[in-house]
C-alpha positions as YAML, in Angstrom:
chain: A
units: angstrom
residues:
- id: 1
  name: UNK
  ca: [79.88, -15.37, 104.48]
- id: 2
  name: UNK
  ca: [81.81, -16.43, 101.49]
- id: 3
  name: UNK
  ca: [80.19, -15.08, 98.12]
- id: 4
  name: UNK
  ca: [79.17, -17.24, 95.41]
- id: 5
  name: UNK
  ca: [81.34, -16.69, 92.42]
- id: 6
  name: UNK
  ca: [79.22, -16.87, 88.60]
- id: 7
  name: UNK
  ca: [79.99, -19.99, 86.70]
- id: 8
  name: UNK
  ca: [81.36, -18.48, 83.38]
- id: 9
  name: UNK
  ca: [79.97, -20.38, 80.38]
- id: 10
  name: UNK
  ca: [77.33, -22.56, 82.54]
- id: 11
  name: UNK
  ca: [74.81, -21.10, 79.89]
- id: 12
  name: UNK
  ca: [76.44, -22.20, 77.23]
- id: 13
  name: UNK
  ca: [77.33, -25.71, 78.19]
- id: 14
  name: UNK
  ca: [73.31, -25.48, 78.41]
- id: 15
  name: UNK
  ca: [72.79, -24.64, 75.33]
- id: 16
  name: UNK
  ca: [75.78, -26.78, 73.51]
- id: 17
  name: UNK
  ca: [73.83, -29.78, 74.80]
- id: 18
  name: UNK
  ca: [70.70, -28.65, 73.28]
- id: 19
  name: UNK
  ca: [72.53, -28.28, 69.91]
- id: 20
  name: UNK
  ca: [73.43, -31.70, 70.45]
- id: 21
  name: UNK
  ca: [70.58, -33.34, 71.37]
- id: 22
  name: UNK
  ca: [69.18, -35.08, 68.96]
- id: 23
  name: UNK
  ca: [65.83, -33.05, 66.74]
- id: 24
  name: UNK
  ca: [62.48, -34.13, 67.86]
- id: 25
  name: UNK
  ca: [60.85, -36.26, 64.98]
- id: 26
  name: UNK
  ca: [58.12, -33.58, 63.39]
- id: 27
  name: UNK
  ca: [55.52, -36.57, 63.46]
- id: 28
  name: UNK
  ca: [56.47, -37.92, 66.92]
- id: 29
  name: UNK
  ca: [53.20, -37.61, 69.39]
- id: 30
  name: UNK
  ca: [52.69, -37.97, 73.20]
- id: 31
  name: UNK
  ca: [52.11, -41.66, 73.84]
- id: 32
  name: UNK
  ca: [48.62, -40.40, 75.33]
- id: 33
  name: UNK
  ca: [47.79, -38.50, 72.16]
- id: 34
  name: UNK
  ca: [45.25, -40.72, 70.73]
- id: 35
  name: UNK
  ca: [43.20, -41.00, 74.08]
- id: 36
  name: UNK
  ca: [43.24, -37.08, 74.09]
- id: 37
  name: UNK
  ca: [42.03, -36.53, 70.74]
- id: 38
  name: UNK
  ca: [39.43, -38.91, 71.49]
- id: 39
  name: UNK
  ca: [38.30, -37.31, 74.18]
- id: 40
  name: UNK
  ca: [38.31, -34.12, 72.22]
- id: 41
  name: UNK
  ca: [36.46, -35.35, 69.54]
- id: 42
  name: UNK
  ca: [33.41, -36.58, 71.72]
- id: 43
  name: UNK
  ca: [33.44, -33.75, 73.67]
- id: 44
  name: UNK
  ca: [33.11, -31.49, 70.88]
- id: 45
  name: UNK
  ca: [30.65, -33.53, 69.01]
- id: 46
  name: UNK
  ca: [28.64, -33.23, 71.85]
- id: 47
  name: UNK
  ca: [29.06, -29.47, 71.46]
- id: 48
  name: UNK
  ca: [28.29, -29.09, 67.75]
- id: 49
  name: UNK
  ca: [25.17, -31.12, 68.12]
- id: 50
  name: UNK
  ca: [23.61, -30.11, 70.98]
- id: 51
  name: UNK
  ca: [24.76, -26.75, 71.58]
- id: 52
  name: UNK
  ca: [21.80, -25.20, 69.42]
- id: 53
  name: UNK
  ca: [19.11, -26.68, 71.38]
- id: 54
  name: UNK
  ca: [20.33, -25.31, 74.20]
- id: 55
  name: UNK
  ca: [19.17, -21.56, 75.26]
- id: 56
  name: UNK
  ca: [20.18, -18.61, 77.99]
- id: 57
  name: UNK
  ca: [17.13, -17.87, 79.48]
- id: 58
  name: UNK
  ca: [17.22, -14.24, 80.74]
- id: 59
  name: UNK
  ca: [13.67, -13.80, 83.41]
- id: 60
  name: UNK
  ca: [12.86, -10.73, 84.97]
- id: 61
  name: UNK
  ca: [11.01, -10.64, 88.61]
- id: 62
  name: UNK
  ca: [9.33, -7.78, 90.16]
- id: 63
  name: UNK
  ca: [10.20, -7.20, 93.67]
- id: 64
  name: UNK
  ca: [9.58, -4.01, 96.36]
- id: 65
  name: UNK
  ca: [12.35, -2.78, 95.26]
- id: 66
  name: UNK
  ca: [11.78, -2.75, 91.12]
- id: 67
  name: UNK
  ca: [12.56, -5.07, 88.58]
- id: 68
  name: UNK
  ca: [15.12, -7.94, 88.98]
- id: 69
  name: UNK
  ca: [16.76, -10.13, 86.62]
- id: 70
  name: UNK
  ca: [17.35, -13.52, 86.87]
- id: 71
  name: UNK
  ca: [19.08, -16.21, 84.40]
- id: 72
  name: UNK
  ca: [20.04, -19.78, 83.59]
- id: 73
  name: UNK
  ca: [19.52, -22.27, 80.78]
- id: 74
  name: UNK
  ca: [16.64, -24.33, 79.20]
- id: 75
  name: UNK
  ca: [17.06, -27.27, 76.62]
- id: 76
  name: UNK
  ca: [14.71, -27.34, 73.35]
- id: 77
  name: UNK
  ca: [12.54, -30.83, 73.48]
- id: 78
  name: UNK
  ca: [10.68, -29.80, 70.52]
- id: 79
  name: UNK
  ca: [10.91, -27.83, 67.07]
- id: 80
  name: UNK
  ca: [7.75, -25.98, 68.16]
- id: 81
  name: UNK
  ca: [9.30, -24.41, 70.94]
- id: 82
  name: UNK
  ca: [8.72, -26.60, 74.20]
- id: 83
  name: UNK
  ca: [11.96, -26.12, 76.71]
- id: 84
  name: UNK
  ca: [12.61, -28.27, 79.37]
- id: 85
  name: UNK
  ca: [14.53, -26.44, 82.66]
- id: 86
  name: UNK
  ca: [14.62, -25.86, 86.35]
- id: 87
  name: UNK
  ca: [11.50, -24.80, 88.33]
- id: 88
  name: UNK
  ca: [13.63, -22.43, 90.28]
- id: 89
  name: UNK
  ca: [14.95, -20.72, 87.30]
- id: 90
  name: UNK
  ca: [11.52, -19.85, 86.18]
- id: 91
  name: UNK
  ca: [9.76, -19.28, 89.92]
- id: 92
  name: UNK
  ca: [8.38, -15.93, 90.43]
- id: 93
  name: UNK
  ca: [9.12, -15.21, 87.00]
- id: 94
  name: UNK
  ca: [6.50, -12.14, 85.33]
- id: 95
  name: UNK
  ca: [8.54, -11.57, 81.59]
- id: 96
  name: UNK
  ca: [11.10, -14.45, 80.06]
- id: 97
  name: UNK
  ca: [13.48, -14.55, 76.83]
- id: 98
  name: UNK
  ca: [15.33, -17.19, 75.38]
- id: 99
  name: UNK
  ca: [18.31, -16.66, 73.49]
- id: 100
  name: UNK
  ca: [20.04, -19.29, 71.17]
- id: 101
  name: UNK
  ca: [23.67, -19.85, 69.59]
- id: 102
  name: UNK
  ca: [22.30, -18.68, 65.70]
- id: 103
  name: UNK
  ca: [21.79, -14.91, 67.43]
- id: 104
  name: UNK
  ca: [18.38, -15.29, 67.91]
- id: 105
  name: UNK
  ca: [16.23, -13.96, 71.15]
- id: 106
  name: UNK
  ca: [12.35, -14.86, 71.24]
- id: 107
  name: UNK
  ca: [10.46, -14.65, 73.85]
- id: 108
  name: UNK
  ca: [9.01, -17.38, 76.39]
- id: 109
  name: UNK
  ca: [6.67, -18.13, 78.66]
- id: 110
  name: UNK
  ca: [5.83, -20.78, 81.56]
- id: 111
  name: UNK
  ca: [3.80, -23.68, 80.16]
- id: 112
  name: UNK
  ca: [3.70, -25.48, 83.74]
- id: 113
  name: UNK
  ca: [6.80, -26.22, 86.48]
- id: 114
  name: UNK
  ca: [7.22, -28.56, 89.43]
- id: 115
  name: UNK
  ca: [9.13, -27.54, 92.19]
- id: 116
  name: UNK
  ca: [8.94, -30.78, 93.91]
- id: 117
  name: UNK
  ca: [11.29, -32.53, 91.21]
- id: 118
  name: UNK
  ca: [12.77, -28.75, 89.93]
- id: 119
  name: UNK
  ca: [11.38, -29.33, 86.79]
- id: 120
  name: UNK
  ca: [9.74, -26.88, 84.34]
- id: 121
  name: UNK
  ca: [8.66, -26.45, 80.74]
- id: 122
  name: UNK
  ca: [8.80, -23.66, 78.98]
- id: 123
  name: UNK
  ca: [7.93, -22.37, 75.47]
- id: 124
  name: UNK
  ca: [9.63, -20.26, 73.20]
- id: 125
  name: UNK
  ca: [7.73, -18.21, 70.10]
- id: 126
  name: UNK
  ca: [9.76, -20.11, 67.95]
- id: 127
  name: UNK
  ca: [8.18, -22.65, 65.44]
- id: 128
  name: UNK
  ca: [11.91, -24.35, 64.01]
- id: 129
  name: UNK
  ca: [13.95, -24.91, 66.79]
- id: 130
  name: UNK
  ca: [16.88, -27.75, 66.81]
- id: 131
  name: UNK
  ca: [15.20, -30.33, 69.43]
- id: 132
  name: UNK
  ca: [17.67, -32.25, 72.19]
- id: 133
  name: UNK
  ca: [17.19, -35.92, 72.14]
- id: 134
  name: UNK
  ca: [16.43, -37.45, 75.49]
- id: 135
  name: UNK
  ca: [18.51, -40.23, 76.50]
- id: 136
  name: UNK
  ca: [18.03, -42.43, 79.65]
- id: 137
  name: UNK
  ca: [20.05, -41.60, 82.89]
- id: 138
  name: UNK
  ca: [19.07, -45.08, 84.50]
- id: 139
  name: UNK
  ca: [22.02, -46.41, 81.80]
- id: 140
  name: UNK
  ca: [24.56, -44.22, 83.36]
- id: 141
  name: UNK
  ca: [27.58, -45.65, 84.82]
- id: 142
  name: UNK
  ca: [29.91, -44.21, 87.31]
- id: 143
  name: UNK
  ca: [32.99, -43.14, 85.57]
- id: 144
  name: UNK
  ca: [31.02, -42.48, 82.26]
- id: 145
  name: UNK
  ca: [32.02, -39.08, 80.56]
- id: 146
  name: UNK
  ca: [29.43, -36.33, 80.70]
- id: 147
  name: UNK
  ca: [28.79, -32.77, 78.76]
- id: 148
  name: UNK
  ca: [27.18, -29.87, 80.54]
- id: 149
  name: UNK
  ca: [26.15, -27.11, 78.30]
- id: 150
  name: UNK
  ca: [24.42, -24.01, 79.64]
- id: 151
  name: UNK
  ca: [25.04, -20.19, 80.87]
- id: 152
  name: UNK
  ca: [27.08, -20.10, 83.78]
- id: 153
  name: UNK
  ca: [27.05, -16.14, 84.80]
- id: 154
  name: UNK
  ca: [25.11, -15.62, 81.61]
- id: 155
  name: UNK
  ca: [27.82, -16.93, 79.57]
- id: 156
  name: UNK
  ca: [25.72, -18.51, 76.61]
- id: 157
  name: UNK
  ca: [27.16, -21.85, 74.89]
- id: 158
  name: UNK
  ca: [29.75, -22.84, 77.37]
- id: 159
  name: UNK
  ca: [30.57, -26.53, 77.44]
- id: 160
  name: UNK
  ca: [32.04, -28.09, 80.28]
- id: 161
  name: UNK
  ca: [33.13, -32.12, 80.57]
- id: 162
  name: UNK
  ca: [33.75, -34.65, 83.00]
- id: 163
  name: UNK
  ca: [32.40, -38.01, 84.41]
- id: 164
  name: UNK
  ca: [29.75, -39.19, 86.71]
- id: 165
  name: UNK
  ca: [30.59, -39.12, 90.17]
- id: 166
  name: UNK
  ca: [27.82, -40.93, 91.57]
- id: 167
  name: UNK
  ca: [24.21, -41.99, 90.83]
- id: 168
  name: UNK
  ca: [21.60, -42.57, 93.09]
- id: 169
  name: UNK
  ca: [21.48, -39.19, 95.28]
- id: 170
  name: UNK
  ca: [18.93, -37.73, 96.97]
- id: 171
  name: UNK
  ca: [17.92, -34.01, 96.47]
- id: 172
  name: UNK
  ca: [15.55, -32.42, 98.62]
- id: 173
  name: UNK
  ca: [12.74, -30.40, 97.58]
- id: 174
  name: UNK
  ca: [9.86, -28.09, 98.69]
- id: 175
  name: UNK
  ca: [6.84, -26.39, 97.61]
- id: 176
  name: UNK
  ca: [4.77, -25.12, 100.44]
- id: 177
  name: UNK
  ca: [4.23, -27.31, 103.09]
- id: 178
  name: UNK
  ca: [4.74, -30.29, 101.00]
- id: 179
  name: UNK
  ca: [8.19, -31.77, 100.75]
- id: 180
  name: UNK
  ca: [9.87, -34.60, 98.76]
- id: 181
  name: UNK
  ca: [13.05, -36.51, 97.87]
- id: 182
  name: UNK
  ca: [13.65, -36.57, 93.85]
- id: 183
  name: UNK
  ca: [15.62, -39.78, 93.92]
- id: 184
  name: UNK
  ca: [18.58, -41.10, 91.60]
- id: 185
  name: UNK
  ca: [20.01, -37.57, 90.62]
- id: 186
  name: UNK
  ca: [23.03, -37.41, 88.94]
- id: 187
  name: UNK
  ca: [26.40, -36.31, 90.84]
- id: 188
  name: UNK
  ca: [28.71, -35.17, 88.49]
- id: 189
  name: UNK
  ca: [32.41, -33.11, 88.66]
- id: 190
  name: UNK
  ca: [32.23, -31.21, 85.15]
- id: 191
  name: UNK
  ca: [32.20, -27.25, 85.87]
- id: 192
  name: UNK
  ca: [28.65, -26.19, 86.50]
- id: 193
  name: UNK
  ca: [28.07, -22.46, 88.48]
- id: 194
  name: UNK
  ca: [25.12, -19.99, 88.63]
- id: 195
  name: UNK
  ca: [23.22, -20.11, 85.28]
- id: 196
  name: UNK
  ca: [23.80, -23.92, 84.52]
- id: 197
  name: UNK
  ca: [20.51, -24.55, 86.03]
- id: 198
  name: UNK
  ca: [18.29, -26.44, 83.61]
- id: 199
  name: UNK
  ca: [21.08, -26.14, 80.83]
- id: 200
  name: UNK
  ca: [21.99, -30.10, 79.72]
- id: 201
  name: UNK
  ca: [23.72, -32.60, 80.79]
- id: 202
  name: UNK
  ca: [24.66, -35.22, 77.97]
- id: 203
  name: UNK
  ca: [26.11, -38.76, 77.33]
- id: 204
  name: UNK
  ca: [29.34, -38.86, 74.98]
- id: 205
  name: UNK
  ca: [26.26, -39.45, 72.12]
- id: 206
  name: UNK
  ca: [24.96, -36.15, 73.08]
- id: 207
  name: UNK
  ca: [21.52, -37.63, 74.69]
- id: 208
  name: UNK
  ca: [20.08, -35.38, 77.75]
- id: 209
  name: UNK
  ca: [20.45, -37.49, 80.67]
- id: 210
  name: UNK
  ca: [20.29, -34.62, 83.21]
- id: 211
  name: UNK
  ca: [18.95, -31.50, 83.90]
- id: 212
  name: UNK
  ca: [22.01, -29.22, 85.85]
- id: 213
  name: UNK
  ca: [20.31, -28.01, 88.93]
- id: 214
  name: UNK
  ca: [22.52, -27.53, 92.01]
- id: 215
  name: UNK
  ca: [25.87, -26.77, 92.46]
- id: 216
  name: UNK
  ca: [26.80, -28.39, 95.94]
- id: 217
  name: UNK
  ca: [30.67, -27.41, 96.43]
- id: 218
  name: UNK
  ca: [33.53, -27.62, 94.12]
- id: 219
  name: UNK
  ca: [33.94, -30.29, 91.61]
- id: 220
  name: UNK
  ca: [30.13, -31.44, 92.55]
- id: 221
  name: UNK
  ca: [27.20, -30.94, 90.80]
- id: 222
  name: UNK
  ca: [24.30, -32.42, 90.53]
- id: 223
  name: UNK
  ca: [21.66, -33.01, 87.69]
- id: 224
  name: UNK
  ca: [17.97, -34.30, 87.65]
- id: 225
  name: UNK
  ca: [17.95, -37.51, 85.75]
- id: 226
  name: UNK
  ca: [16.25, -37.99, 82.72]
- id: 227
  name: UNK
  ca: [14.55, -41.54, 82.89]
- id: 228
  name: UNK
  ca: [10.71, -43.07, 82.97]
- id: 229
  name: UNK
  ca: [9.44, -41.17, 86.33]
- id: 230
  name: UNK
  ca: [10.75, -37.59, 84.34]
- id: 231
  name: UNK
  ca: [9.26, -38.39, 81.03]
- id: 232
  name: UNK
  ca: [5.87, -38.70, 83.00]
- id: 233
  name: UNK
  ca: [6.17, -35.33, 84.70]
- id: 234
  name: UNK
  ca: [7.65, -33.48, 81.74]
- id: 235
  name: UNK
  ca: [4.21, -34.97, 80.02]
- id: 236
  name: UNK
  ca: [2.24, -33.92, 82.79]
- id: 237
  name: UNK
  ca: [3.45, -30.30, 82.45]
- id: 238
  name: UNK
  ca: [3.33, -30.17, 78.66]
- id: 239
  name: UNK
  ca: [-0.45, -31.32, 78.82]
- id: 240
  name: UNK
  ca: [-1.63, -30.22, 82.01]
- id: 241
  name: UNK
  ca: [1.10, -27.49, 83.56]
- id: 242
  name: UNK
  ca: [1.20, -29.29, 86.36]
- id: 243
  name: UNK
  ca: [2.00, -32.24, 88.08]
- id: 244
  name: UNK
  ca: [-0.84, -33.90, 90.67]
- id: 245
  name: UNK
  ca: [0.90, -36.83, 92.94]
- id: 246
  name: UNK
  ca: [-1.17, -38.74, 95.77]
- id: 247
  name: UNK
  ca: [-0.70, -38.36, 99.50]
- id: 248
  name: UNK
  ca: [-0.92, -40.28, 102.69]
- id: 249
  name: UNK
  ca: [0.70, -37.86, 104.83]
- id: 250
  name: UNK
  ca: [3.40, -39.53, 107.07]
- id: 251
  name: UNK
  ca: [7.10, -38.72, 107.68]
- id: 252
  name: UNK
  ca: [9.20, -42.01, 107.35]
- id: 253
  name: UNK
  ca: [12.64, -43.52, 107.04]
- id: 254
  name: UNK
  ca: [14.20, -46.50, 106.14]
- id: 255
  name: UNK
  ca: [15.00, -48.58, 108.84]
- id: 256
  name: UNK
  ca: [16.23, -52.46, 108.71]
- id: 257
  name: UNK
  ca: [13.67, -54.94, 109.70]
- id: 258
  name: UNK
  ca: [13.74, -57.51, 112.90]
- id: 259
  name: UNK
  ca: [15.35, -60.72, 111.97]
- id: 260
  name: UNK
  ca: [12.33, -62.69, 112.59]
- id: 261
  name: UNK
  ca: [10.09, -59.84, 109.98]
- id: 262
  name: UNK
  ca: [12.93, -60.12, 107.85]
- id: 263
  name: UNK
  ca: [12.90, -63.83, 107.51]
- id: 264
  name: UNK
  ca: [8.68, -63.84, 106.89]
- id: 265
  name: UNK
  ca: [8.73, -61.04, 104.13]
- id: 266
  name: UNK
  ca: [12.26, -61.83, 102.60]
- id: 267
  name: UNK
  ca: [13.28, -58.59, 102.86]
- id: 268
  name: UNK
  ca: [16.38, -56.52, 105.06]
- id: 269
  name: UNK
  ca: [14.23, -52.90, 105.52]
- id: 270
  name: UNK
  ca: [10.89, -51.24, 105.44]
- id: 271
  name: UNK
  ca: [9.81, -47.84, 106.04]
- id: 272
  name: UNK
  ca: [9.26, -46.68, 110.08]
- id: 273
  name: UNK
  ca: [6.59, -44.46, 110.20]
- id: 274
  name: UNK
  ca: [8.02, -41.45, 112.06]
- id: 275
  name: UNK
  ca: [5.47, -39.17, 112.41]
- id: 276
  name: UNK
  ca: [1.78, -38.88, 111.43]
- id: 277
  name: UNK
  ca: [-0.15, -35.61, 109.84]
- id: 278
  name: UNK
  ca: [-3.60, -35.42, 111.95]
- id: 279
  name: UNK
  ca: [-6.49, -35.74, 109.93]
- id: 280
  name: UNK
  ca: [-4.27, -37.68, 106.55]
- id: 281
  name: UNK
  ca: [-4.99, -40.78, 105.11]
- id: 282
  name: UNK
  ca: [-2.57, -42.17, 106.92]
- id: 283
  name: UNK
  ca: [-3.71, -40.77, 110.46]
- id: 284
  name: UNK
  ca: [-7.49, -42.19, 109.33]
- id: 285
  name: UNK
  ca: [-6.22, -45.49, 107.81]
- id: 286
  name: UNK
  ca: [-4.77, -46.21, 111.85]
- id: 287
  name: UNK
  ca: [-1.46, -45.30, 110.55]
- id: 288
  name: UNK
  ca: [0.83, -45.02, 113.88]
- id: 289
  name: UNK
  ca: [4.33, -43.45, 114.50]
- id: 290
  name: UNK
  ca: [6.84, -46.29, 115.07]
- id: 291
  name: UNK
  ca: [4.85, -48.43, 112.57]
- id: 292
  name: UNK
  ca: [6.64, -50.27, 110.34]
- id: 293
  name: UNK
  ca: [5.37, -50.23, 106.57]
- id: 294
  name: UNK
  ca: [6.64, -53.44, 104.55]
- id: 295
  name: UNK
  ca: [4.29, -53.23, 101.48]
- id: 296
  name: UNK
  ca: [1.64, -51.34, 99.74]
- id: 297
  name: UNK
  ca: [-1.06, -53.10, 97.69]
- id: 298
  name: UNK
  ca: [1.60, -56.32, 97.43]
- id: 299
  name: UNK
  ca: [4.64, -53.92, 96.43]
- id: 300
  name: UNK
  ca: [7.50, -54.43, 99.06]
- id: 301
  name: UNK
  ca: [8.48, -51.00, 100.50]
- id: 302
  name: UNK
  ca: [12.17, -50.32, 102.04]
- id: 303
  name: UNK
  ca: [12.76, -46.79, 101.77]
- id: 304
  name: UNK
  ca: [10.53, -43.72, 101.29]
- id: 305
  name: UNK
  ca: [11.27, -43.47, 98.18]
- id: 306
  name: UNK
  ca: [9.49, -46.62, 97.02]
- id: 307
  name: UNK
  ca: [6.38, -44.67, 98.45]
- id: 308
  name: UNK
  ca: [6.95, -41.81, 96.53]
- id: 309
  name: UNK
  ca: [6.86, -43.62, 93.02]
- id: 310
  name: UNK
  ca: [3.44, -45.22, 94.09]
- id: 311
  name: UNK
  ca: [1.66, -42.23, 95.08]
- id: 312
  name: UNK
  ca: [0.92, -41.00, 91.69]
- id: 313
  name: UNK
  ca: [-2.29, -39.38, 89.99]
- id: 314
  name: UNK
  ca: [-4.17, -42.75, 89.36]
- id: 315
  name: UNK
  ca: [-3.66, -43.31, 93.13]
- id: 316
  name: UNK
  ca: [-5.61, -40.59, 94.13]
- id: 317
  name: UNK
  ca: [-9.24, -41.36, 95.88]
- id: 318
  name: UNK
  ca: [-8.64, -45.26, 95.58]
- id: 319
  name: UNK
  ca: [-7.98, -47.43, 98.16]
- id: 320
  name: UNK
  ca: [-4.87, -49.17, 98.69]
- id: 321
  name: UNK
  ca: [-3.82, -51.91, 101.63]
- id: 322
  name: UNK
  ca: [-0.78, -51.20, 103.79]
- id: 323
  name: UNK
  ca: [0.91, -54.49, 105.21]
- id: 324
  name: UNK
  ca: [2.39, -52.98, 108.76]
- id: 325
  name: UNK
  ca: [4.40, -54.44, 111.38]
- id: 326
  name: UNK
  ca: [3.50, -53.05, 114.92]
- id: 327
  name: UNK
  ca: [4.61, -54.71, 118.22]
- id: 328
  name: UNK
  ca: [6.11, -57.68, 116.38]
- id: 329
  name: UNK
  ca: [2.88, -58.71, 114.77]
- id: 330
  name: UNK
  ca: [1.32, -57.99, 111.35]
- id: 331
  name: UNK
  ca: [-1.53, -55.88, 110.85]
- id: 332
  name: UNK
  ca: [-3.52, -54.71, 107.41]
- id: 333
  name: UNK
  ca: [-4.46, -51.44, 106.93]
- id: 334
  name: UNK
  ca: [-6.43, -49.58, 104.37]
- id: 335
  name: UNK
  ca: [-6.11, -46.06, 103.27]
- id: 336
  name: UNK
  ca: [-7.39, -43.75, 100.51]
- id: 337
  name: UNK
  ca: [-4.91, -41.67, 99.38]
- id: 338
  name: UNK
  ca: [-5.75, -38.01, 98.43]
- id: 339
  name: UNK
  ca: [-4.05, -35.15, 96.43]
- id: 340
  name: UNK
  ca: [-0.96, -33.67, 97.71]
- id: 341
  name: UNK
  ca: [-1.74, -29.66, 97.99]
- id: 342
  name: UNK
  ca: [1.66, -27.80, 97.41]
...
């Protein structure tokens, strides 16, 4: 094999055309420059402001084995102390601190939580705390630039950016035997990892919109909204520590209606009633697996989730009329709903 004889003065024909080349202007600037520091300046705005309302909450569990401890992130809704996080951070929880970005550690305790839409508030033995304002996730638009602040791995104060994936998810959630679908959460792909739960998620005018509660894979993570049905159960929990919904006790889907049903209600789905709880409401009220529900009390129904955001507390104990489709004709049912026990 022939070797490969070195190219004497290759390096400096190199650098003779760099001597040449004409000096970069000292004011020149990338042509994306302005977008950047745009970016920047939002980004960190969001930081400055809401970065103090936003605590590492450190909780300790007891378990056979001793103590454990357990963390993530809560978001100051009030100068009085009143935090707003995840009910999962906080489950099980016996002894809870919050610490903010001025240095400061108080302690906390559970006022009430919610595991069926992960949502918890807290309170902090703090009388002067810098309160988050709460923005409104149903404005969100795909694309839009979002802020997550919180403690990933107990790493207090770190920001993270991106946009919004996706709106209108569907998260799953349990307490007990009851189970439930918290609708319209937030998909997002700025950082969030264990200990963003129940840190913020923020518009560009640092507004909460979210709640950080799941990381589902790389890139996605998802964030209970802040909107109308939230501001109700964070209420609930602040007056009451808890949150009582109503219950009928089916399992259902949404399913698309026969073209003839269609045509008469106006409507392309309803909810098919797949199974029945013995000895529910529903079960009482003649409620049938393979039933097709098209409205409650005049409300048109097409997905379970329409259900949901009737069943609450004012629900519970009064009647209410079911409009059903069952073997093609149209039937009228009445049921009482009662409390869900979770």
């Amino acid at each position: 094999m022939p070797k490969l004889k070195p190219i004497s003065g290759g390096l400096r024909l190199i650098a003779d055309r760099a001597s040449n080349a004409s000096p970069t202007p000292a004011r020149e600037r990338l042509p994306d420059a302005d977008a950047f520091d745009a970016y920047s300046r939002t980004v960190s705005g969001v930081a400055e402001q809401l970065g103090p309302s936003v605590a590492h909450l450190a909780v300790s569990h007891r378990t056979r084995r001793g103590r454990r401890d357990g963390s993530g992130s809560g978001v100051a809704i009030s100068s009085d102390g009143y935090m707003l996080t995840s009910a999962h951070v906080v489950a099980g929880g016996e002894g809870m601190s919050a610490s903010f970005s001025d240095g400061r550690e108080v302690g906390a305790e559970v006022v009430g939580a919610d595991p069926l839409s992960d949502l918890a508030v807290v309170r902090a033995e703090a009388s002067d705390l810098a309160s988050a304002r709460l923005g409104d996730a149903d404005e969100l638009r795909v694309g839009q630039l979002v802020v997550a602040i919180g403690s990933p791995m107990g790493l207090a104060g770190t920001v993270t950016a991106g946009v919004v994936s996706a709106l209108g998810r569907s998260l799953p959630t349990r307490s007990g035997s009851a189970g439930r679908l918290v609708e319209n959460v937030i998909q997002t792909d700025a950082a969030l990892n264990p200990g963003n739960s129940g840190g913020a998620l923020s518009d560009g005018l640092a507004r909460v919109v979210g709640i950080n509660t799941a990381v589902a894979g790389i890139g996605l993570g998802l964030a209970i909204p802040i909107n109308d049905a939230t501001r109700k159960i964070i209420s609930s929990l602040m007056n009451e520590g808890r949150v009582r919904r109503a219950y009928i006790g089916i399992v259902g889907g949404s399913r698309p209606l026969p073209p003839r049903v269609a045509s008469r209600v106006g409507r392309e789905a309803g909810i098919e009633v797949v199974e029945v709880v013995p000895g529910s409401p529903a079960a009482r009220g003649g409620l049938r697996p393979e039933d097709l529900i098209v409205a409650v009390d005049g409300e048109a129904m097409a997905d379970v989730g329409d259900l949901q955001r009737l069943m609450v507390a004012d629900r519970i104990g009064k009647g209410i009329q079911v409009d059903v489709v069952r073997d093609g004709g149209f039937l009228k049912l009445d049921l009482i709903p009662r409390e869900l026990e979770t």
